[in-house]
PDB file of C-alpha atoms in Angstrom:
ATOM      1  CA  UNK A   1     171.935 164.614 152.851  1.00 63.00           C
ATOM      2  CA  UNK A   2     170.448 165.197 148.969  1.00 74.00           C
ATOM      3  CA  UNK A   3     169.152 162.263 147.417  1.00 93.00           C
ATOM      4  CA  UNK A   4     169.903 161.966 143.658  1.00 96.00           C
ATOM      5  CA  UNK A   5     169.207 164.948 141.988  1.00 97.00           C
ATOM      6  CA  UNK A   6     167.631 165.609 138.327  1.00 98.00           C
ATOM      7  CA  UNK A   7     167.217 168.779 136.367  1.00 97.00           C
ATOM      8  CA  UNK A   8     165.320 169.923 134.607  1.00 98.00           C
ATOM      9  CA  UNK A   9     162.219 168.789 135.700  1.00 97.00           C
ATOM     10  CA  UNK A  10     159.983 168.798 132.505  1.00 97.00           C
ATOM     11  CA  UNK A  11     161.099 170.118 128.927  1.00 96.00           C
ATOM     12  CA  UNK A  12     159.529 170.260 125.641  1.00 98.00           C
ATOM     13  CA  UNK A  13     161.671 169.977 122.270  1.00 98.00           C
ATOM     14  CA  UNK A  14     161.020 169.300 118.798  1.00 98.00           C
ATOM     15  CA  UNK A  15     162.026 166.463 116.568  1.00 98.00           C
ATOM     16  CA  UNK A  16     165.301 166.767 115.339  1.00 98.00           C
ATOM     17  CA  UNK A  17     166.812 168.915 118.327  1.00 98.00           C
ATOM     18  CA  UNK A  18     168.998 167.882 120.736  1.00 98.00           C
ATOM     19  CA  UNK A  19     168.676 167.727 124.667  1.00 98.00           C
ATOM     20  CA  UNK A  20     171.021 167.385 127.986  1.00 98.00           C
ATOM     21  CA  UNK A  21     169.396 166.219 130.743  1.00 98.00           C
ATOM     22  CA  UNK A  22     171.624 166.256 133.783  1.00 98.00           C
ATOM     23  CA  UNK A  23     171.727 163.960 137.308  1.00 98.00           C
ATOM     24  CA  UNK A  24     173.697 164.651 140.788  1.00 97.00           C
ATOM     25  CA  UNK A  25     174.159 161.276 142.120  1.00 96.00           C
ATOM     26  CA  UNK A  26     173.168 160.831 146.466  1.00 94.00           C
ATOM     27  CA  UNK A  27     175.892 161.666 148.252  1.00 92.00           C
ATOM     28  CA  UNK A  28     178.781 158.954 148.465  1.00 89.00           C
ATOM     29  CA  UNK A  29     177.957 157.205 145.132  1.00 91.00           C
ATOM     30  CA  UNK A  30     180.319 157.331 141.919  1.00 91.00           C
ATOM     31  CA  UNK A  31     178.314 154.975 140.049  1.00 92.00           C
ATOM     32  CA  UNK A  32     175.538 156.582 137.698  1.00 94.00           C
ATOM     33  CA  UNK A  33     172.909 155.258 135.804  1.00 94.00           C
ATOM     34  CA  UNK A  34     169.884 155.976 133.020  1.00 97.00           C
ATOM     35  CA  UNK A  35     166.941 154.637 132.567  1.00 96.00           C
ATOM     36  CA  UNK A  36     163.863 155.671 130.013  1.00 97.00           C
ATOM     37  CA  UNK A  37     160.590 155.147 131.138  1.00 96.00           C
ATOM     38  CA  UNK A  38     157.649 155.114 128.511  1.00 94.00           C
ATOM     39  CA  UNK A  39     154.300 155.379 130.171  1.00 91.00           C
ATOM     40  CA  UNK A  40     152.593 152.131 130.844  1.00 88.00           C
ATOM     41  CA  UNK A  41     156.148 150.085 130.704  1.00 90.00           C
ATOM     42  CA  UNK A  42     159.378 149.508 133.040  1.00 91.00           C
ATOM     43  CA  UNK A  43     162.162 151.469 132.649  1.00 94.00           C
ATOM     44  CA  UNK A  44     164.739 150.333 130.467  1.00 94.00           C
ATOM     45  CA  UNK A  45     168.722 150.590 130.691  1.00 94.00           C
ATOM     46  CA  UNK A  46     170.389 153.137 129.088  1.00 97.00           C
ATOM     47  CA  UNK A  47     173.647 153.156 130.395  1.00 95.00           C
ATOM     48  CA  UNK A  48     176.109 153.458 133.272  1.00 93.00           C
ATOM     49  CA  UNK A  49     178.958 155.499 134.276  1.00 94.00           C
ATOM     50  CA  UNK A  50     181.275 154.534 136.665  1.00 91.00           C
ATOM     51  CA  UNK A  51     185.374 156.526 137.009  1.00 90.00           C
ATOM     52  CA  UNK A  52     184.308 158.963 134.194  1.00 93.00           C
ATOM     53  CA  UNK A  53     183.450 155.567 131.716  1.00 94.00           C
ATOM     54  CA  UNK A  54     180.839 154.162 129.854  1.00 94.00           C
ATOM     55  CA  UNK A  55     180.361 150.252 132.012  1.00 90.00           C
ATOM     56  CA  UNK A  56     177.677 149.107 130.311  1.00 90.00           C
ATOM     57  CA  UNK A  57     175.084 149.620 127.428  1.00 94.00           C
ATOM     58  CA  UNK A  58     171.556 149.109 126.959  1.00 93.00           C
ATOM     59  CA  UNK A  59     169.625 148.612 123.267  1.00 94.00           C
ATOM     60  CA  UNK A  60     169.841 152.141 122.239  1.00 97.00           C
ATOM     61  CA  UNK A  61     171.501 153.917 119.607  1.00 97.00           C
ATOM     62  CA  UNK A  62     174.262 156.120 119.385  1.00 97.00           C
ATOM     63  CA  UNK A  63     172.044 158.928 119.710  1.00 98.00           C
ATOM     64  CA  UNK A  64     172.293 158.473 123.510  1.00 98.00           C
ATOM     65  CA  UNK A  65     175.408 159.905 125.042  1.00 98.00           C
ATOM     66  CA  UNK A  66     176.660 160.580 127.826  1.00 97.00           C
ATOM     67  CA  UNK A  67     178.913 161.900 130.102  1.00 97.00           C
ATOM     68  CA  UNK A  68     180.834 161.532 133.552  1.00 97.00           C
ATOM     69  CA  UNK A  69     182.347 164.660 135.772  1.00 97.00           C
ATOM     70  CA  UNK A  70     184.777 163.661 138.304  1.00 96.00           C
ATOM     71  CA  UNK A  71     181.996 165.072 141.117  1.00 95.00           C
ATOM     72  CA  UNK A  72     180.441 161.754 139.892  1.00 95.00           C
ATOM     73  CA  UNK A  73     177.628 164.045 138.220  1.00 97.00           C
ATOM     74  CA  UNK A  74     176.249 163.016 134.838  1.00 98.00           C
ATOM     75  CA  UNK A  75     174.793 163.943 131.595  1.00 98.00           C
ATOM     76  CA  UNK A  76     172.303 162.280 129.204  1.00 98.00           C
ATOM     77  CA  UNK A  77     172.995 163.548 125.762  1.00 98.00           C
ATOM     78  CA  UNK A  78     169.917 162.814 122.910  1.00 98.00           C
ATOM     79  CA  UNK A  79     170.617 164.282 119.482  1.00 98.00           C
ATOM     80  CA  UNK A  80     168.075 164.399 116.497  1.00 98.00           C
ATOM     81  CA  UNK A  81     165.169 163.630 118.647  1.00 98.00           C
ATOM     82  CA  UNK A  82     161.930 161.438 117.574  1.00 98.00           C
ATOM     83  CA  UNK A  83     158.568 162.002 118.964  1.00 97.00           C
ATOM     84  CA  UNK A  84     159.270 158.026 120.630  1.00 97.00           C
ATOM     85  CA  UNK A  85     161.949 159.586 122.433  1.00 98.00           C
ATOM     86  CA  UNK A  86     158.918 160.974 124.852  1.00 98.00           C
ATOM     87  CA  UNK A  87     159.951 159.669 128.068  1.00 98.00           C
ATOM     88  CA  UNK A  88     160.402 159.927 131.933  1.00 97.00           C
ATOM     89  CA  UNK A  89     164.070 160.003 132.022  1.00 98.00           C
ATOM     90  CA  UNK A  90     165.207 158.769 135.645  1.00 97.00           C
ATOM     91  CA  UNK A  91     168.974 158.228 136.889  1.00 97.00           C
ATOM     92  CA  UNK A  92     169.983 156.319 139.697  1.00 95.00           C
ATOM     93  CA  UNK A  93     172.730 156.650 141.364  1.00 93.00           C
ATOM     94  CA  UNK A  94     174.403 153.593 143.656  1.00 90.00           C
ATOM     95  CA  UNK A  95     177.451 153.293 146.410  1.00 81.00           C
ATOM     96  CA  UNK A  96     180.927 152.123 145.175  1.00 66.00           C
ATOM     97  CA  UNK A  97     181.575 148.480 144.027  1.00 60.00           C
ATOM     98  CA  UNK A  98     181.766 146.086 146.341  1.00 52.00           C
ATOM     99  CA  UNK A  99     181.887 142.886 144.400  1.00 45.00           C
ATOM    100  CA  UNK A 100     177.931 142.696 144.809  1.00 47.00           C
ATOM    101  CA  UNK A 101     175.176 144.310 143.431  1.00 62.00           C
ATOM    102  CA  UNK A 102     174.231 147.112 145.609  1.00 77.00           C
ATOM    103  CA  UNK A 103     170.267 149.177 145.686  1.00 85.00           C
ATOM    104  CA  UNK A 104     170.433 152.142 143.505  1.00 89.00           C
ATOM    105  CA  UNK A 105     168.543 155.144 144.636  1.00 92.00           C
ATOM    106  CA  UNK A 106     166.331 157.295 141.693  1.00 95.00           C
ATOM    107  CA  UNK A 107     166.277 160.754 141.207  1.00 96.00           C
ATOM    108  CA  UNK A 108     162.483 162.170 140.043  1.00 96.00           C
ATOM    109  CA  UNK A 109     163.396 162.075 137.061  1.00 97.00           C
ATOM    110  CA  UNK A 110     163.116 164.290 133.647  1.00 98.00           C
ATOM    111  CA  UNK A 111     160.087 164.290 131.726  1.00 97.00           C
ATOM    112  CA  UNK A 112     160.667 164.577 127.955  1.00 98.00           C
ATOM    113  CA  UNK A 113     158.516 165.663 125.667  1.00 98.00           C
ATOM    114  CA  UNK A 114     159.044 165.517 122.147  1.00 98.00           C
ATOM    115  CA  UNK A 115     156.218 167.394 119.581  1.00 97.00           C
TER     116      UNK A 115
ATOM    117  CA  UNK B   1     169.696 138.599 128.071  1.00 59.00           C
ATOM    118  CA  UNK B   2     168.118 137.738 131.152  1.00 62.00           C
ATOM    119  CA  UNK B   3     164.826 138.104 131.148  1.00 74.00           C
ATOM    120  CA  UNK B   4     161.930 138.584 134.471  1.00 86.00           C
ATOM    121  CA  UNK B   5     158.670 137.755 133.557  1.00 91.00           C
ATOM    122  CA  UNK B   6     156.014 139.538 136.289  1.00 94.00           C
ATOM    123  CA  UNK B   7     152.014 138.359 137.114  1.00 94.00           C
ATOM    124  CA  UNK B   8     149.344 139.568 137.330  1.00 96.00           C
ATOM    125  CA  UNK B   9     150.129 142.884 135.159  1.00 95.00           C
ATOM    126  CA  UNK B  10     147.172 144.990 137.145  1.00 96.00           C
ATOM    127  CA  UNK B  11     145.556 144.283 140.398  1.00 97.00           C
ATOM    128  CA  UNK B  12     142.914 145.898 142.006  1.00 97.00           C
ATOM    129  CA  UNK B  13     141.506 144.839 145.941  1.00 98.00           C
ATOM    130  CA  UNK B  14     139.783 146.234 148.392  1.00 98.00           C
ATOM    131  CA  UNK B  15     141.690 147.752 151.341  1.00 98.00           C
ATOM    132  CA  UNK B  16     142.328 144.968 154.132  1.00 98.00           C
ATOM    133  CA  UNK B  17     142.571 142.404 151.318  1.00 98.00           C
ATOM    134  CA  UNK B  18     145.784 140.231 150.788  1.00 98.00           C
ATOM    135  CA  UNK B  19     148.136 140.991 147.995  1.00 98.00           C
ATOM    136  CA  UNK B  20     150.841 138.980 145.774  1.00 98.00           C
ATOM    137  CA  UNK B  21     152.820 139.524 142.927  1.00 98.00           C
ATOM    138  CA  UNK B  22     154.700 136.735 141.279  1.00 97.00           C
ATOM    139  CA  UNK B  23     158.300 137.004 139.419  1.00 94.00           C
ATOM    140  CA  UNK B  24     159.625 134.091 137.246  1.00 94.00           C
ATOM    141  CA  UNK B  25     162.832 133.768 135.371  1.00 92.00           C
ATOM    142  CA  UNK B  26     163.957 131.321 132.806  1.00 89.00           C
ATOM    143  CA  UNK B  27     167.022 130.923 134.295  1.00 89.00           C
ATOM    144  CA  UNK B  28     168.889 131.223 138.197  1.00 91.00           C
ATOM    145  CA  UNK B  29     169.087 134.602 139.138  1.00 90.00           C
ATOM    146  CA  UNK B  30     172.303 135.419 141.576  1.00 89.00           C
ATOM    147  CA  UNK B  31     169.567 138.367 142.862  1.00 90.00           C
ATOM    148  CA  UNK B  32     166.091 139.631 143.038  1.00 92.00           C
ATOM    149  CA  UNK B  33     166.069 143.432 143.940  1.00 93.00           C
ATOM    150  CA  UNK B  34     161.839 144.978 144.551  1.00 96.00           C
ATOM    151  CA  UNK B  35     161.113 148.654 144.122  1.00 96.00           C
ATOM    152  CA  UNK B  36     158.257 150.446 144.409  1.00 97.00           C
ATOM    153  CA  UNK B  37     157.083 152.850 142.371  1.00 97.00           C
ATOM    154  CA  UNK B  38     153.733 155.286 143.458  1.00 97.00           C
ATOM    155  CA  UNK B  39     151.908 156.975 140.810  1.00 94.00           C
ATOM    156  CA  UNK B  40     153.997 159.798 139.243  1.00 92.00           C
ATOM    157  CA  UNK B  41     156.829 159.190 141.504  1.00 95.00           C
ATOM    158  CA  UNK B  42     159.818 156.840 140.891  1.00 95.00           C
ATOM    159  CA  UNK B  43     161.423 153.249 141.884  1.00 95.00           C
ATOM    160  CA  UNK B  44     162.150 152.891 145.721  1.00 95.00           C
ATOM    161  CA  UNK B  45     163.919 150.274 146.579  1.00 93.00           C
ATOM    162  CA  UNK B  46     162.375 147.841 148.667  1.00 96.00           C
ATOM    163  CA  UNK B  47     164.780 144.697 149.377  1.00 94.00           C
ATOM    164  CA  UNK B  48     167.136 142.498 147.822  1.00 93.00           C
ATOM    165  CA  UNK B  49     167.003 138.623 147.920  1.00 94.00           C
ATOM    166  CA  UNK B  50     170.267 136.544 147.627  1.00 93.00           C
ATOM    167  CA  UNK B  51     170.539 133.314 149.219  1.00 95.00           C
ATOM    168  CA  UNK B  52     167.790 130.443 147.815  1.00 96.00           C
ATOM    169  CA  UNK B  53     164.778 129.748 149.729  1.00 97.00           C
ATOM    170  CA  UNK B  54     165.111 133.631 151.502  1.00 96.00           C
ATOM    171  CA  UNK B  55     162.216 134.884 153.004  1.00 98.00           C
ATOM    172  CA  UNK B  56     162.064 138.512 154.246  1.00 97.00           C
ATOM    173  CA  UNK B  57     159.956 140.622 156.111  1.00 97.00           C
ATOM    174  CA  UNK B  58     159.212 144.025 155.860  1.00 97.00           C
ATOM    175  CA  UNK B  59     156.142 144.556 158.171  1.00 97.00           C
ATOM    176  CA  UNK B  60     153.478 143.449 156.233  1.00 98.00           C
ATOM    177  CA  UNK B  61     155.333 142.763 153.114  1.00 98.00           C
ATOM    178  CA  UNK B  62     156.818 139.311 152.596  1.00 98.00           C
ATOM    179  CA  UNK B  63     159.402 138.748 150.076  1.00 98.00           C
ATOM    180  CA  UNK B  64     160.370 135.420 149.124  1.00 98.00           C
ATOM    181  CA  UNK B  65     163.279 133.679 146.729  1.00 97.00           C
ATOM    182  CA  UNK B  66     162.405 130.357 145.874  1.00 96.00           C
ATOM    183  CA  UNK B  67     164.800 127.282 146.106  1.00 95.00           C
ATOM    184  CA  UNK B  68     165.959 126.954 142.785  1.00 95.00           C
ATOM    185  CA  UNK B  69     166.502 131.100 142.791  1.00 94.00           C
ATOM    186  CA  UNK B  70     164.146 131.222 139.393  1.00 94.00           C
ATOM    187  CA  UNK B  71     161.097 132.796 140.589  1.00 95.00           C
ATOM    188  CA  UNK B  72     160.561 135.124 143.463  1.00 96.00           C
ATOM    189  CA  UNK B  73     157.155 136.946 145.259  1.00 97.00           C
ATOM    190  CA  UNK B  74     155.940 139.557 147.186  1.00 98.00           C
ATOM    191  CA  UNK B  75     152.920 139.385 149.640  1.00 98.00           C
ATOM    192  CA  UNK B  76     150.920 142.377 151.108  1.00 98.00           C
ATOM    193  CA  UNK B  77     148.793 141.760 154.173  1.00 98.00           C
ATOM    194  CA  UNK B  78     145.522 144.076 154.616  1.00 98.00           C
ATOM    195  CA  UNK B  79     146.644 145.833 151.990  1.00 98.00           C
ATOM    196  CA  UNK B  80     146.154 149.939 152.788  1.00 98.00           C
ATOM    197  CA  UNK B  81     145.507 152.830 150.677  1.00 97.00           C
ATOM    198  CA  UNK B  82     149.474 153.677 150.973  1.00 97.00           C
ATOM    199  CA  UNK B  83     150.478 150.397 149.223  1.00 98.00           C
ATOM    200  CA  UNK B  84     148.923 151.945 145.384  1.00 98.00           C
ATOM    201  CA  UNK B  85     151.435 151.932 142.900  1.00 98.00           C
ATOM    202  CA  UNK B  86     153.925 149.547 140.352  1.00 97.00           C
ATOM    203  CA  UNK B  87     156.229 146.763 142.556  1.00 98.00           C
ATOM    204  CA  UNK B  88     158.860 145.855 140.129  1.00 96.00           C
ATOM    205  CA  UNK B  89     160.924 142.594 140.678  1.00 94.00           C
ATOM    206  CA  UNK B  90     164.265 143.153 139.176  1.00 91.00           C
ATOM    207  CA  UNK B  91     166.991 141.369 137.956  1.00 87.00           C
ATOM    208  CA  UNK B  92     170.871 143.818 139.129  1.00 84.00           C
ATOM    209  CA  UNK B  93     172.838 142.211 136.427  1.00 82.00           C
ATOM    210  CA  UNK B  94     176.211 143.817 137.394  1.00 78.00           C
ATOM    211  CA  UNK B  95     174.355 147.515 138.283  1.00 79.00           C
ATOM    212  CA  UNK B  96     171.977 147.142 135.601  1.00 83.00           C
ATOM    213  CA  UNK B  97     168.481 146.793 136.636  1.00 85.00           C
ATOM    214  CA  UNK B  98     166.482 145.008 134.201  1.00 86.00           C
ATOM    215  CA  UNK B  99     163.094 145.405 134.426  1.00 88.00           C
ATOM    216  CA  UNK B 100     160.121 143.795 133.691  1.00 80.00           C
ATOM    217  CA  UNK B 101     156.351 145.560 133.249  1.00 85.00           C
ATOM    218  CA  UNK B 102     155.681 145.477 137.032  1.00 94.00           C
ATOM    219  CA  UNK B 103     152.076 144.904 139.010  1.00 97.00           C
ATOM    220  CA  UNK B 104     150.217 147.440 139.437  1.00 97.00           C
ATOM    221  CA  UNK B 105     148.295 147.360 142.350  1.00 98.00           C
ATOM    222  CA  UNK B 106     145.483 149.405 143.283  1.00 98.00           C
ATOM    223  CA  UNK B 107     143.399 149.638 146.376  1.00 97.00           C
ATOM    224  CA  UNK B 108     139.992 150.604 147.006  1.00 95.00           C
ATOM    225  CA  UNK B 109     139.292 152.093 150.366  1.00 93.00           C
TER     226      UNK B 109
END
């Protein structure tokens, strides 16, 4: 059984391009999520996808996109990157709704780097 | 928002010492989820705390929810070279983890 899935590992862009990072959730889940992690700090909440649909929103800008496939995979969209948008980009992935708030399991993650 | 405030921010001990990392929250928390995450790897989940005054055990880590479900803790005995890396107590606000900066914990053999 495949845990969460990330691809592609590492990629370098410059400021002002635009990147698609994408995530295959463990096996079983339809719920998606995003996280950036700076180095040093926490990750933060980007967003989730559950059914195909933006759930819920972290403090970023419209920038971030993304994007549900019914196979429950996902895409991170960033357009006119900044050189603070150098981050480990990690999704998680977690089992169907149940009323509580179930573990979510990480993929490795992308590293961004913008230059 | 909801917001976890973690202590110490960096520990170092010696391997066989004790361990403990301390979570407090402004306000009652319906959860407390741990991960771990090693150096260059990513969060693991470790446990999730519900019910007030929970105490769990995961060999030897201890995780604890206090009564009043505001603060929450994790204890390491004889702490080993395998427990390096960032335990973050977290917040699952409806499938959103909200994180705080974590304790890093290194261990000297």
């Amino acid at each position: 059984d495949a845990g969460v899935t990330q691809s592609p590992t590492h990629l370098i862009k410059t400021r002002g391009q635009q990147v698609t990072l994408r995530c295959s959730p463990k096996s079983g889940h339809d719920t998606v999520s995003w996280y950036q992690q700076a180095l040093g700090q926490g990750p933060q909440f980007i967003f989730q996808y559950y059914e195909e649909e933006e759930r819920q929103r972290g403090n970023f800008p419209d920038r971030f996109s993304g994007h549900q496939f019914p196979n429950y995979s996902s895409e991170l969209n960033v357009n006119a990157l900044l050189l603070g948008d150098s981050a480990l980009y990690l999704c998680a992935s977690s089992k169907p709704r149940t009323g509580g708030d179930s573990e979510q399991y990480f993929g490795p993650g992308t590293r961004l780097t913008v230059t | 928002g909801q917001q976890v405030m973690q202590i110490p921010q960096y520990q170092h001990v010696q391997e066989g010492e004790d361990f403990t990392t301390y979570c407090n929250s402004s306000t009652t928390l319906s959860n407390i989820q741990w991960y771990k995450q090693r150096p260059g790897g990513h969060p693991v989940f470790l446990i999730q705390l519900v019910k007030s005054g929970e105490v769990k055990k995961q060999k030897r880590l201890t995780f604890q929810f206090g009564e009043a479900k505001k603060n929450s803790s994790l204890h390491i005995t004889a702490t080993q070279t395998t427990d390096v890396g960032t335990y973050f107590c977290i917040y699952n606000q409806g499938g959103k983890l909200i994180f705080g900066q974590g304790t890093e914990l290194s261990v000297k053999p």
